[in-house]
Every structure is written in structure tokens, then in C-alpha cells.
XYZ file of C-alpha atoms in Angstrom:
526
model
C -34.763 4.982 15.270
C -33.716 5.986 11.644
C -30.388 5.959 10.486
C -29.642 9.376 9.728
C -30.273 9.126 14.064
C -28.155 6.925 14.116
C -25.244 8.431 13.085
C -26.000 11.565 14.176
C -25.783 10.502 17.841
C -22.432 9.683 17.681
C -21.415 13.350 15.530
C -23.409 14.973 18.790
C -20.925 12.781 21.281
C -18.015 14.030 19.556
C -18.776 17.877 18.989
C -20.031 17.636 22.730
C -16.221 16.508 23.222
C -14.559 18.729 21.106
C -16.774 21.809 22.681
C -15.813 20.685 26.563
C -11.820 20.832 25.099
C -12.926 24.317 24.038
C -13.278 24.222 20.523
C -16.176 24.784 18.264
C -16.748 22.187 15.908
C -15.608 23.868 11.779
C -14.395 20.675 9.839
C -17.185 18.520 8.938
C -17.409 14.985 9.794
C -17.427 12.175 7.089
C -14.708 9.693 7.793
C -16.064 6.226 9.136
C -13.692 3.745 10.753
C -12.750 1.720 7.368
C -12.436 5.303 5.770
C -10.001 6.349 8.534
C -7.607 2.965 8.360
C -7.920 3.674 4.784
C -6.691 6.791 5.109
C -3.783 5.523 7.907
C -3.247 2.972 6.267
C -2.686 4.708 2.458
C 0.209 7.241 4.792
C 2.053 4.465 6.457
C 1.556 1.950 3.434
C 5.160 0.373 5.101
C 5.739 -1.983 2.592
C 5.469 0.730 -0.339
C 7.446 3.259 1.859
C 9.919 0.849 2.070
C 10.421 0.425 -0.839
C 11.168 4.189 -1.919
C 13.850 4.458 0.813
C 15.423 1.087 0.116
C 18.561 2.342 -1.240
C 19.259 3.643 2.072
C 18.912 0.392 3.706
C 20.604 -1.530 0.771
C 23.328 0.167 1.536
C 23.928 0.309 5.242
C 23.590 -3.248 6.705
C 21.649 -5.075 3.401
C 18.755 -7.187 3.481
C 19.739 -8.757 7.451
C 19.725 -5.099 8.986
C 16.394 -4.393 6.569
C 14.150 -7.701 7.973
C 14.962 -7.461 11.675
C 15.431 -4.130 12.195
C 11.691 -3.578 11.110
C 10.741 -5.987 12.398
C 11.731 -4.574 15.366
C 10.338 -1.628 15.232
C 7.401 -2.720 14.108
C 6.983 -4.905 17.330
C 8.078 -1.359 19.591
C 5.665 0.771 17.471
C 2.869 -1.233 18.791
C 3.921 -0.381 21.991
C 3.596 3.559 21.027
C 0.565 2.702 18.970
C -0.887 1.110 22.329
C 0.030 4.022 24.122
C -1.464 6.991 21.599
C -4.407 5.369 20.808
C -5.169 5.568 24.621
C -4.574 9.337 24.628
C -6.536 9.868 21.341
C -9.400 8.120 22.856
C -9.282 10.592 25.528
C -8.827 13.958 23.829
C -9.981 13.183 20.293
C -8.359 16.794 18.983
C -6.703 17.687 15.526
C -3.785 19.053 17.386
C -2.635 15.435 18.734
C 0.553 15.261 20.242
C 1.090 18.876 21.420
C -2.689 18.855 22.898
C -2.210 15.696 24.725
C 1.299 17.459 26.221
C -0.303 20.372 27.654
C -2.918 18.344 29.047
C -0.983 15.396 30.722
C 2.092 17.323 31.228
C 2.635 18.701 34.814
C 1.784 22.431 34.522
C 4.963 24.396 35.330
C 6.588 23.319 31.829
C 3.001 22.220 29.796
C 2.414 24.982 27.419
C 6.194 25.576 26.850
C 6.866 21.918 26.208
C 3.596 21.319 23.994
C 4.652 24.375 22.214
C 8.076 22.930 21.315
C 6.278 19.498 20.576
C 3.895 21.455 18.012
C 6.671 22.863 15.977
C 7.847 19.341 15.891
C 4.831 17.469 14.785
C 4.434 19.996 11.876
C 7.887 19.902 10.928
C 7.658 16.064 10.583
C 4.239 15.701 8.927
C 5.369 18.345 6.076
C 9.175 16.654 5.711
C 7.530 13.587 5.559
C 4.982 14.778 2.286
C 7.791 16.230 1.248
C 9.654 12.954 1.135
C 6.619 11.197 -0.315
C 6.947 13.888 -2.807
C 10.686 12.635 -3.654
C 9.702 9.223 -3.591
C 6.808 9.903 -6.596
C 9.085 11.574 -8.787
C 11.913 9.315 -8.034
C 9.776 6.627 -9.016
C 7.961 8.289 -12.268
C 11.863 9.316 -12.963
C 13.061 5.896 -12.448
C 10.420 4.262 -14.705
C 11.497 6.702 -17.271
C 15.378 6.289 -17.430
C 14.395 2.260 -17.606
C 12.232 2.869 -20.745
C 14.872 5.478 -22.469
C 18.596 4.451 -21.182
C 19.847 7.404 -22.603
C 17.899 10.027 -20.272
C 19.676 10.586 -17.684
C 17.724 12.057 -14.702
C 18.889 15.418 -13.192
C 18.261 16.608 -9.522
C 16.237 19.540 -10.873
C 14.250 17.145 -13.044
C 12.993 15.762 -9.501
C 12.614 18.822 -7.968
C 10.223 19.967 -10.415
C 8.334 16.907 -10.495
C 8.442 16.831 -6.803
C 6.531 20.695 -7.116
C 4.242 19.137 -9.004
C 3.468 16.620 -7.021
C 2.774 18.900 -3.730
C 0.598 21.159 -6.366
C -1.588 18.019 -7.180
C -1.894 17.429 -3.348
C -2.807 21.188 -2.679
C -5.473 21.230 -5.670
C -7.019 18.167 -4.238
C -7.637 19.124 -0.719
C -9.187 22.354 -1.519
C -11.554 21.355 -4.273
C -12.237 17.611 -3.765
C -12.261 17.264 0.099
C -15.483 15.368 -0.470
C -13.299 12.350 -2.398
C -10.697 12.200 0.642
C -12.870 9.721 2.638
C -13.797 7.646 -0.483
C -10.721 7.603 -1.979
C -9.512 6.438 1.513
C -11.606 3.628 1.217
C -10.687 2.414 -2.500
C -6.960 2.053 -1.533
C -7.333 -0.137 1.440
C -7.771 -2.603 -1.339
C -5.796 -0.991 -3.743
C -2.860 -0.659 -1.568
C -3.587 -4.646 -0.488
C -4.248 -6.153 -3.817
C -0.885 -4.889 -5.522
C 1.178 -5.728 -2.367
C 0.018 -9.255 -3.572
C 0.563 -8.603 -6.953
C 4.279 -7.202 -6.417
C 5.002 -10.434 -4.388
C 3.904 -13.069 -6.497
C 4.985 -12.058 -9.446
C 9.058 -11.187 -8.190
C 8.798 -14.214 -6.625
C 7.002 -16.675 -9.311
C 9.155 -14.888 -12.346
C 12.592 -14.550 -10.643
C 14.843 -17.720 -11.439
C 18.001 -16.246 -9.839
C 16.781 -15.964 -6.433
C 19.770 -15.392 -3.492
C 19.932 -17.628 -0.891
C 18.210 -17.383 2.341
C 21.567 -16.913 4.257
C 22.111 -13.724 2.102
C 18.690 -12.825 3.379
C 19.111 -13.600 6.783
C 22.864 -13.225 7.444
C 25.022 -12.039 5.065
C 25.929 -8.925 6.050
C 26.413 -5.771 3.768
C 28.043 -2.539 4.378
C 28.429 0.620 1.231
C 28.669 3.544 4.021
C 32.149 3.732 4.619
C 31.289 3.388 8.255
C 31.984 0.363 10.620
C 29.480 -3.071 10.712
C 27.636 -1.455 13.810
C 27.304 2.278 12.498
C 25.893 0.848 9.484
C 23.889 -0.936 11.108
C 22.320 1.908 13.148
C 22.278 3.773 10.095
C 20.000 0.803 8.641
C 17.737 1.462 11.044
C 16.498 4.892 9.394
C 14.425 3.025 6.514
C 12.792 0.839 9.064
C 12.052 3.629 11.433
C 10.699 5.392 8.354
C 8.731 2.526 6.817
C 7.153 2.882 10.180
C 6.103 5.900 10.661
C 3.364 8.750 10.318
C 0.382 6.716 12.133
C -0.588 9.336 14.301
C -2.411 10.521 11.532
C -6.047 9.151 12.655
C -5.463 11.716 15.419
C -5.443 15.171 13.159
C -8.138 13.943 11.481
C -10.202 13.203 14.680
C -12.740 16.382 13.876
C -13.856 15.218 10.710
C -14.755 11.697 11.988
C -17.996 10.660 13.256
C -17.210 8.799 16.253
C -13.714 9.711 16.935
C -13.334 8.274 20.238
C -13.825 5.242 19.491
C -12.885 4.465 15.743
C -9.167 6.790 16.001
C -7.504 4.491 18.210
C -8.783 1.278 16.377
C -7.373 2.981 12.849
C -3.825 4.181 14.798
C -3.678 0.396 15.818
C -4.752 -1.080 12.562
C -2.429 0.901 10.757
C 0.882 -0.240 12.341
C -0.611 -4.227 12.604
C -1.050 -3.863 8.381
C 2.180 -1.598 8.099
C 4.100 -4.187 10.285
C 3.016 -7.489 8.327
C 2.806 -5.825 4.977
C 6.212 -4.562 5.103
C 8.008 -7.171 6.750
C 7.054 -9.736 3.796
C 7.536 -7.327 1.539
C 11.208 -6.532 2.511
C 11.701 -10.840 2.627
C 10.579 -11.153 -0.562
C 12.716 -8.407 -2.220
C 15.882 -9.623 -0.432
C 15.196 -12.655 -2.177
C 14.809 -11.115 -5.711
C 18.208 -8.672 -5.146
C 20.447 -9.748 -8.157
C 23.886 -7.924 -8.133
C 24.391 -6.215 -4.779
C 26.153 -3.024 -6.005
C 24.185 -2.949 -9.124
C 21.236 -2.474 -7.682
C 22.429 0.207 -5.014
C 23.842 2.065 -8.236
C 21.036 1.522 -10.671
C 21.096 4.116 -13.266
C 16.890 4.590 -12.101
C 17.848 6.306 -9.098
C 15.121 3.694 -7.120
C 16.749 0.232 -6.791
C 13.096 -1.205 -6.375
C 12.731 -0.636 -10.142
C 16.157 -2.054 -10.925
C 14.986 -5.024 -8.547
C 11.376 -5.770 -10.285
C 13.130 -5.454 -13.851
C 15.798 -7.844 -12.838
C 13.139 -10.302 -11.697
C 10.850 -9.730 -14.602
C 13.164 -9.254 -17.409
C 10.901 -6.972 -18.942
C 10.914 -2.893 -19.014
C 7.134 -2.943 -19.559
C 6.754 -5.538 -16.573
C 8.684 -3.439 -14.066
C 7.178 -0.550 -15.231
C 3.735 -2.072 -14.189
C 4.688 -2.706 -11.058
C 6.360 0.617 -10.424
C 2.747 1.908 -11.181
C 1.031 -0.079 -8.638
C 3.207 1.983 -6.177
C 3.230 5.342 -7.838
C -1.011 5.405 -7.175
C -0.473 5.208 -3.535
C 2.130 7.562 -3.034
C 0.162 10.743 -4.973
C -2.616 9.255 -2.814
C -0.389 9.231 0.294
C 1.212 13.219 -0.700
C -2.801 14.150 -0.833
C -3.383 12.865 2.636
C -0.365 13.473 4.381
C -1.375 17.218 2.481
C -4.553 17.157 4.392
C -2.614 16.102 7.672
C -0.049 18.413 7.756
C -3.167 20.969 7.138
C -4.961 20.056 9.650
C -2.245 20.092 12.343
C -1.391 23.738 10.943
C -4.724 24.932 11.656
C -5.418 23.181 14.728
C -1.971 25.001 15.475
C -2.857 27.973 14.461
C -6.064 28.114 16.131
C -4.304 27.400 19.597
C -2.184 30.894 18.276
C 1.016 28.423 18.052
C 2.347 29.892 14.789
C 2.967 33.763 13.007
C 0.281 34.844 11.791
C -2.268 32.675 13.117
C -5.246 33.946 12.203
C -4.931 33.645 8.740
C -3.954 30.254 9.148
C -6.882 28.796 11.175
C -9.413 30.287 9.029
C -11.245 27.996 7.480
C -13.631 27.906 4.346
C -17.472 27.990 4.701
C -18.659 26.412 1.732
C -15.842 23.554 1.888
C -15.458 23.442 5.259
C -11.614 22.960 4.590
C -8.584 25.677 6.098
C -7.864 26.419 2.719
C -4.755 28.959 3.575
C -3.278 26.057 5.809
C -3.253 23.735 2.894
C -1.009 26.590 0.563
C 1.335 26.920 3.349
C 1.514 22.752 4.112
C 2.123 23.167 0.095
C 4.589 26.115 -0.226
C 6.570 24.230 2.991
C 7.256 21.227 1.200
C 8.450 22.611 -1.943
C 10.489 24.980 0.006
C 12.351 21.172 1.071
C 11.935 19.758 -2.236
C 14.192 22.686 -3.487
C 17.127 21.559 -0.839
C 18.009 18.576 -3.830
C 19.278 21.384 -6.039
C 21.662 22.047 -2.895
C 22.845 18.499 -1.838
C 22.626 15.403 -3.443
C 22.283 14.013 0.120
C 18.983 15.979 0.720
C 16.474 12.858 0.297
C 18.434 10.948 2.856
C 18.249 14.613 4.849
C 14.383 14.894 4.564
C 14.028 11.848 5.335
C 15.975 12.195 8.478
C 13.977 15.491 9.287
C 11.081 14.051 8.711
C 11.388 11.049 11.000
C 13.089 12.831 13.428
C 10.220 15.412 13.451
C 7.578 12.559 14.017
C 9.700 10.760 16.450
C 10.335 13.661 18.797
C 6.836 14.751 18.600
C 5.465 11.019 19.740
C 8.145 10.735 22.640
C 7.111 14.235 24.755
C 3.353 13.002 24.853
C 5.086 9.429 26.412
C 6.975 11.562 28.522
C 3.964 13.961 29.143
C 1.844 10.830 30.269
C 4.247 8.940 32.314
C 4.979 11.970 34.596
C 1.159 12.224 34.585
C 0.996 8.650 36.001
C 3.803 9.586 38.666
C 2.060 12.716 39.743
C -1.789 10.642 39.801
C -1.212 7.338 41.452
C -4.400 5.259 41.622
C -6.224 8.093 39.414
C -5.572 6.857 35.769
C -9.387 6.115 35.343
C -9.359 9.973 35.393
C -6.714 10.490 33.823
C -7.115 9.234 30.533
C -10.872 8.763 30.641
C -11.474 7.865 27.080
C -13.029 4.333 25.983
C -9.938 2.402 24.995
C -7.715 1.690 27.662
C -4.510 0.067 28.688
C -5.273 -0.567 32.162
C -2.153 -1.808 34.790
C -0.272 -2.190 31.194
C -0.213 1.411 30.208
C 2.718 2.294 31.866
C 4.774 0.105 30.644
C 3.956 0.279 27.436
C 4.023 3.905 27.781
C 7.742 3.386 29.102
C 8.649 0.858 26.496
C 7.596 3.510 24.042
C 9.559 6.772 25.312
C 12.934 5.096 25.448
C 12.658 3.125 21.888
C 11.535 6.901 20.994
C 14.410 8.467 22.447
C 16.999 6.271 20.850
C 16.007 6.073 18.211
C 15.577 10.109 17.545
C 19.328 10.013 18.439
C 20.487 7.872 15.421
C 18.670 9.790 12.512
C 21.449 12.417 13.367
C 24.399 10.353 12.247
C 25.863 11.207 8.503
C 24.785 8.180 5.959
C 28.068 8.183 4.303
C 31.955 8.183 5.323
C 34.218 9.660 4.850
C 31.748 13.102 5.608
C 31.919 16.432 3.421
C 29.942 18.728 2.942
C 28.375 17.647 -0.014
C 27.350 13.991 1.855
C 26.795 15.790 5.364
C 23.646 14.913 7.251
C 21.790 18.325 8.309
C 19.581 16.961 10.161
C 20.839 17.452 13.575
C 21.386 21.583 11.940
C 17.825 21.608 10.605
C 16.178 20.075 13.887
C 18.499 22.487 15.347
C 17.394 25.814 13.762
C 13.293 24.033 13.870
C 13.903 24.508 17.917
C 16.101 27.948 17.855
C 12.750 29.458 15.853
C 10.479 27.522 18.616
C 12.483 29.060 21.101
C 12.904 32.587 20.063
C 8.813 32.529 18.825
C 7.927 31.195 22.369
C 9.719 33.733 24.320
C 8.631 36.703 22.329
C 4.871 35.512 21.313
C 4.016 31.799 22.607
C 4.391 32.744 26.412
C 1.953 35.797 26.082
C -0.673 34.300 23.250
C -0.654 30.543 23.124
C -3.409 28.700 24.979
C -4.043 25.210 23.921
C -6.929 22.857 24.680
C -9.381 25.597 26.705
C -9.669 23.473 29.745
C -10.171 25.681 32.617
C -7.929 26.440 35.541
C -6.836 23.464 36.724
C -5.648 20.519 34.191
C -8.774 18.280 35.969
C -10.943 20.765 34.673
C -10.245 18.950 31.261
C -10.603 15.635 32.539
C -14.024 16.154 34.459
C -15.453 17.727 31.547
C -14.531 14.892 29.515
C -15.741 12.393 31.622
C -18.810 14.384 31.802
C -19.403 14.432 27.979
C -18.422 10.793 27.576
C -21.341 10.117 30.254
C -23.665 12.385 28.049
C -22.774 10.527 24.811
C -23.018 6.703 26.643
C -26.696 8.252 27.939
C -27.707 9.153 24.265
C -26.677 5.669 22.622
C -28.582 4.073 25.783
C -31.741 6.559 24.926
């Protein structure tokens, strides 16, 4: 058999899929397995994330609240991780989470709640470029005010930096789309040789190390708020450094053997998030010098103020900045084909205004071109709440993870009243080629309650006493996100969505599934 067989079987398996979910195939497929972690892998990049945010832990618990806390998550993100790549196995779709709900979901409330979990999904993938966005030009800001003390950096200086940014991502998924899969691939080592580089040399040049009982248990606490607020607050930058690895699961069309090689990348990218960023946040704890100095750092980004105290040397920190700033543009291009992707896949199911411009998609780049201007004019439209609120990146941030988190917990919920309503069926049920077995459901149940909880907290304001100007909008934003759900759904989404084309009756879905999965296992065996 030649090779261009090969791995054309595999393409046929998964269009054969696709088609029996009731979609033609339009994106084309190029993204192998190390491709896709790369491309997981460059979103989630937890230890870099981390890093961009950690003013926010810094400030609400210190480095004890910033170590366990993600580590805790991390360990309960497995469990969702677990749990989606199970689904994803099974209905390998671009829409992801709002698919899987109006599949598993029992039928009297599917479309309406996979409807509301669409919204969701989008509104977290495009807060969270957005906040990638923020982070970029917070860094390329900070790195600035550390060469030239005497510029002092403006919010509209980041806002317009931020713009540019989201323009770079825009520009790069509709003329390069042919670079996302090998770029994907150059970062995996990128993103893993300067996570060395950053450790050793804070580590091997910093000769004013704290002590490992600051690290571990000394307490710190700049809210305002009480010890255990502050400590739930803390939680947001771990529940953010965590975050976003759904994103093997919009990109499911354009891979070549989807069913198999999503899952594996969902997993892979929370096991190198997890690790990555838990070291990384040990070793920086160990590097903070002054507490409050480096909350307040005149950079905006106490990471910077962090590797210049440990270096001694603007030029040194600089460097290191650098070795972050390349995988955030890289992450605000992908999350920029993401949040596309979802928007058309959206679109396509007749989920948003104007949906047939939106699912249109190019045929000489094969990319929805007028999804990726709207993913673009969306984030700048929350880049431009920082000329508003100084709070706003702690906001977006909120949104963002809030957007993700709600959107992961309805397809838990989705699948364990699935379970409930199919005893002794789950072979049908999620008929894919990874699965969980007698464990799914509690894994599955593990997941929606650490979900739930934890979409509570990023509702709480960051700083006391509250005003306006520190207020955190989230709970408003999330609000008005589900009063323009609501309203769409009653006077367009009730008559016009459909979702995953699956037939009558939701085993429709499940039988034609099976049926292709049968096809594609009598192919490889031919």
C-alpha cells in the first residue's frame, strides 16, 4: 500500500464520520497528532499563561494559594480532560461542547440547552484571545518601561497594541492557514525548551532566593478581602492557567484521524500544562524578591519585575520576556483560528445572526474567512473595555474562564443524564475509540461539580473595598451573554437551529456512528 493510501484511509474514516453527523466535509485536513498537541499545547502553554496573570495570584493568597491551588486543578482537569476526550472520540465535530449537548442531552431541553452552551463556548474562546491579547502587549509594554524608566505605560497604549495583536492573528489565519499545523509543531519545542531556559537561569542566577516556607506556607493577602476570599479569589489564575484544552475538539475537521488523535492531544495538553506550570509557579515563588514590589512593579507584569530581580540585568529579563512573548502571538493566532472555527461550526448549525455569512467558507483557502473578522472585531471590541476600567484584564479574564468553564460543565451534565437515562447502553452511547469504561461516570461526576464551583467563584470582585471603578462585571457580562441567548433563542433559535443532523431519534446519531466507525475499522483491516 503507498503512503499517500495510507493516510488517506484514515481522511475517508473521518469525512465518513463527519457526513453520518450531517455535515459535508469544507475545512481541509492537515493536522497530525504531534501537530494537534502542538497546537493544544501552544493555547494552554500553563506555565506561560501563568505567568501573564500572576499579579492576580500574587496578590490574593501568594505563592501557597498559587502551587496548590493548580495543582489542584490540574489534578480535577484531568478528570474533565478524561471525560471530553471520550465525547470527542465519539462525535469528532468543530462545534464541541454544544454538539455533544444536543446529542447526549435528553431531548425535551437538548437544542435549547446546547444553544445556550454555544453562546458560551464562543464567548469564552474569544475573551480568552482577547486576554492573550492583553497579556502580549502587557508583556511587550512591560519590557519597554524596564528598558526606558521614564515611559510610563498608558491603558490606551495596551489597547492599541492589544488591536494589533488580534490584527496579526486575523492576517495569519486567512493568508497562512497552511503554516498553522507547522508552526504548531515548531513550538512544542519552542514552548519546552524556554520553559527550561526560564527555570534554570532564575534559579542558577538568583542569590536572594525566599525560603521554602514562604513558598509553601506563608500566606499573603493584597485584596482587602478575608484569608479565605482571597484565597478563592487565588484560584482564578490557576483555573485560568488551566484552561482552553478543548481546543483539539474545534479543530477536529481539519485533522486526519480525528477520532483517535483529538482525545490523545486534549489529554496531552493538560498532562504538559499541569507539570509545566506547576514547576514553573515553584520556581518563581522562589525567585519573588520584595512581596509588594513586585505586585506594584512599575512594568505592569510582575514576571518581568521577577526575572530582572533574579538576573540583575534589563537586557537579561528582557530575553526572557521574549521567550514568552513568541508563544503568546502564537497562542492569539490559534486561539484566532479556534474561536473561528467554533463561529462557523456555529453558524452553520444557524446558532448565530446572520449565519450564513458566517459559515461561508473560502474555496481556494479552505478557511471561513468572514468568521475569522468577526472572532477579530469581537476581541478588540473587549480589548477596548481597558479604556473603561482599569479592572478590565482581571474582568476578561473572568469572562473568559467563566465562558470556558460553563461551556465544559453542560456537556458533563449532558452526559451524566445520558448515563441515567441508558443504563447498561454506554457502549452505544459514546461509541467512539477511547473510552472510560465503569470509570466514566465518575469521572464525568468529579468533573461537573469541580466545574460548577468553580464557575461560581470567577464572579466574586478581586478587590475590597468594591467601586465601581474595581467592580468585577463578570457576573453582568455573563449575564447580558445569556439575556441575548435567551431573547435570540426564543425569537430565531427555536424555529432555525438544528445541530448535529442526526435523524429523528438521538440513536439515530449513535447507530450511524457506530456504523461508520465499523466502515473505517473494515478499511484499515482491507
Amino acid at each position: 500500500m503507498e503512503k499517500k493510501d495510507v493516510v488517506f484511509e484514515p481522511q475517508l474514516r473521518e469525512i465518513n464520520v463527519l457526513e453520518n453527523l450531517g455535515y459535508a466535509q469544507e475545512l481541509k485536513r492537515t493536522f497530525s497528532l504531534p501537530g494537534m498537541v502542538g497546537f493544544a499545547f501552544s493555547i494552554v502553554t500553563s506555565w506561560s499563561a501563568l505567568g501573564g496573570v500572576l499579579v492576580v495570584g500574587v496578590e490574593s493568597g501568594g505563592p501557597p494559594v498559587m502551587i496548590f491551588s493548580f495543582l489542584a486543578i490540574s489534578i480535577l482537569t484531568l478528570a474533565v480532560a478524561f471525560s471530553m476526550a471520550e465525547i470527542c472520540s465519539a462525535y469528532p465535530v468543530a462545534g464541541g461542547q454544544y454538539s455533544w449537548v444536543i446529542i447526549l442531552a435528553p431531548k425535551s431541553i437538548a437544542r435549547g440547552l446546547s444553544w445556550m452552551t454555544g453562546w458560551f463556548m464562543i464567548t469564552g474562546i474569544l475573551a480568552m484571545a482577547a486576554t492573550v491579547n492583553f497579556i502580549t502587549a502587557n508583556f511587550i509594554l512591560g519590557m519597554a518601561n524596564l528598558t526606558f524608566p521614564d515611559y510610563v505605560i498608558e491603558p490606551w497604549h495596551v489597547v492599541l497594541l492589544a488591536y494589533l495583536v488580534a490584527w496579526i492573528s486575523a492576517v495569519g489565519n486567512i493568508y497562512t492557514p497552511q503554516w498553522l499545523e507547522r508552526t504548531a509543531k515548531i513550538m512544542v519545542t519552542w514552548n519546552i525548551a524556554s520553559f527550561f531556559v526560564v527555570i534554570i537561569t532564575i534559579l542558577a542566577c538568583n542569590d536572594h532566593k525566599q525560603s521554602a516556607s514562604f513558598v509553601f506556607t506563608e500566606f499573603q493577602n493584597l485584596t482587602g478581602w478575608g484569608p479565605a476570599m482571597a484565597a478563592i479569589l487565588g484560584v482564578l489564575q490557576a483555573a485560568f492557567g488551566m484552561c482552553c484544552y478543548d481546543a483539539p475538539a474545534h479543530m477536529t475537521e481539519e485533522m486526519l484521524s480525528a477520532t483517535t488523535e483529538a482525545p490523545k492531544s486534549i489529554i496531552l495538553s493538560v498532562l504538559l500544562g499541569g507539570v509545566t506550570g506547576t514547576i514553573f509557579l515553584i520556581a518563581v515563588s522562589f525567585c519573588i524578591g520584595d512581596f509588594e514590589g513586585v505586585a506594584s512593579s512599575s512594568t505592569g507584569v510582575p514576571l518581568i519585575q521577577i526575572f530582572y530581580d533574579s538576573t540583575n540585568s534589563v537586557g537579561g529579563a528582557c530575553v526572557l520576556t521574549v521567550l514568552l512573548v513568541v508563544p503568546a502571538i502564537v497562542s492569539a493566532v490559534f486561539l484566532t483560528a479556534e474561536g473561528s472555527r467554533s463561529l462557523y461550526a456555529f453558524a452553520r448549525d444557524r446558532g448565530l445572526p446572520f449565519s450564513h455569512v458566517w459559515a461561508k467558507v473560502g474555496t481556494k483557502n479552505k478557511v471561513p474567512v468572514n468568521s475569522v473578522l468577526l472572532a477579530c472585531v469581537v476581541q478588540m471590541a473587549l480589548n477596548s473595555i481597558y479604556f473603561g476600567a482599569l479592572e478590565a484584564f482581571s474582568t476578561v479574564i473572568a469572562i473568559a474562564t467563566e465562558g470556558f468553564y460553563l461551556s465544559y460543565f453542560t456537556p458533563m451534565l449532558a452526559v451524566l443524564l445520558a448515563r441515567l437515562s441508558n443504563r447498561g447502553k454506554t457502549q452505544q452511547l459514546l461509541c467512539g475509540p477511547y473510552q472510560l469504561g465503569r470509570w466514566g461516570w465518575v469521572l464525568n461526576l468529579i468533573s461537573a461539580i469541580f466545574l460548577l464551583f468553580a464557575s461560581i467563584t470567577f464572579n466574586f470582585p478581586g478587590i475590597a473595598p468594591v467601586t465601581a471603578q474595581n467592580m468585577n462585571y463578570t457576573s453582568a457580562a455573563i449575564g447580558i451573554i445569556g439575556l441575548i441567548s435567551l431573547v435570540t433563542w426564543i425569537f430565531d433559535g427555536r424555529k432555525n437551529f438544528t445541530g448535529p443532523r442526526i435523524g429523528s431519534e438521538e440513536v439515530g446519531v449513535r447507530e450511524a456512528v457506530d456504523g461508520s466507525m465499523d466502515e473505517g475499522k473494515k478499511d484499515i483491516g482491507g
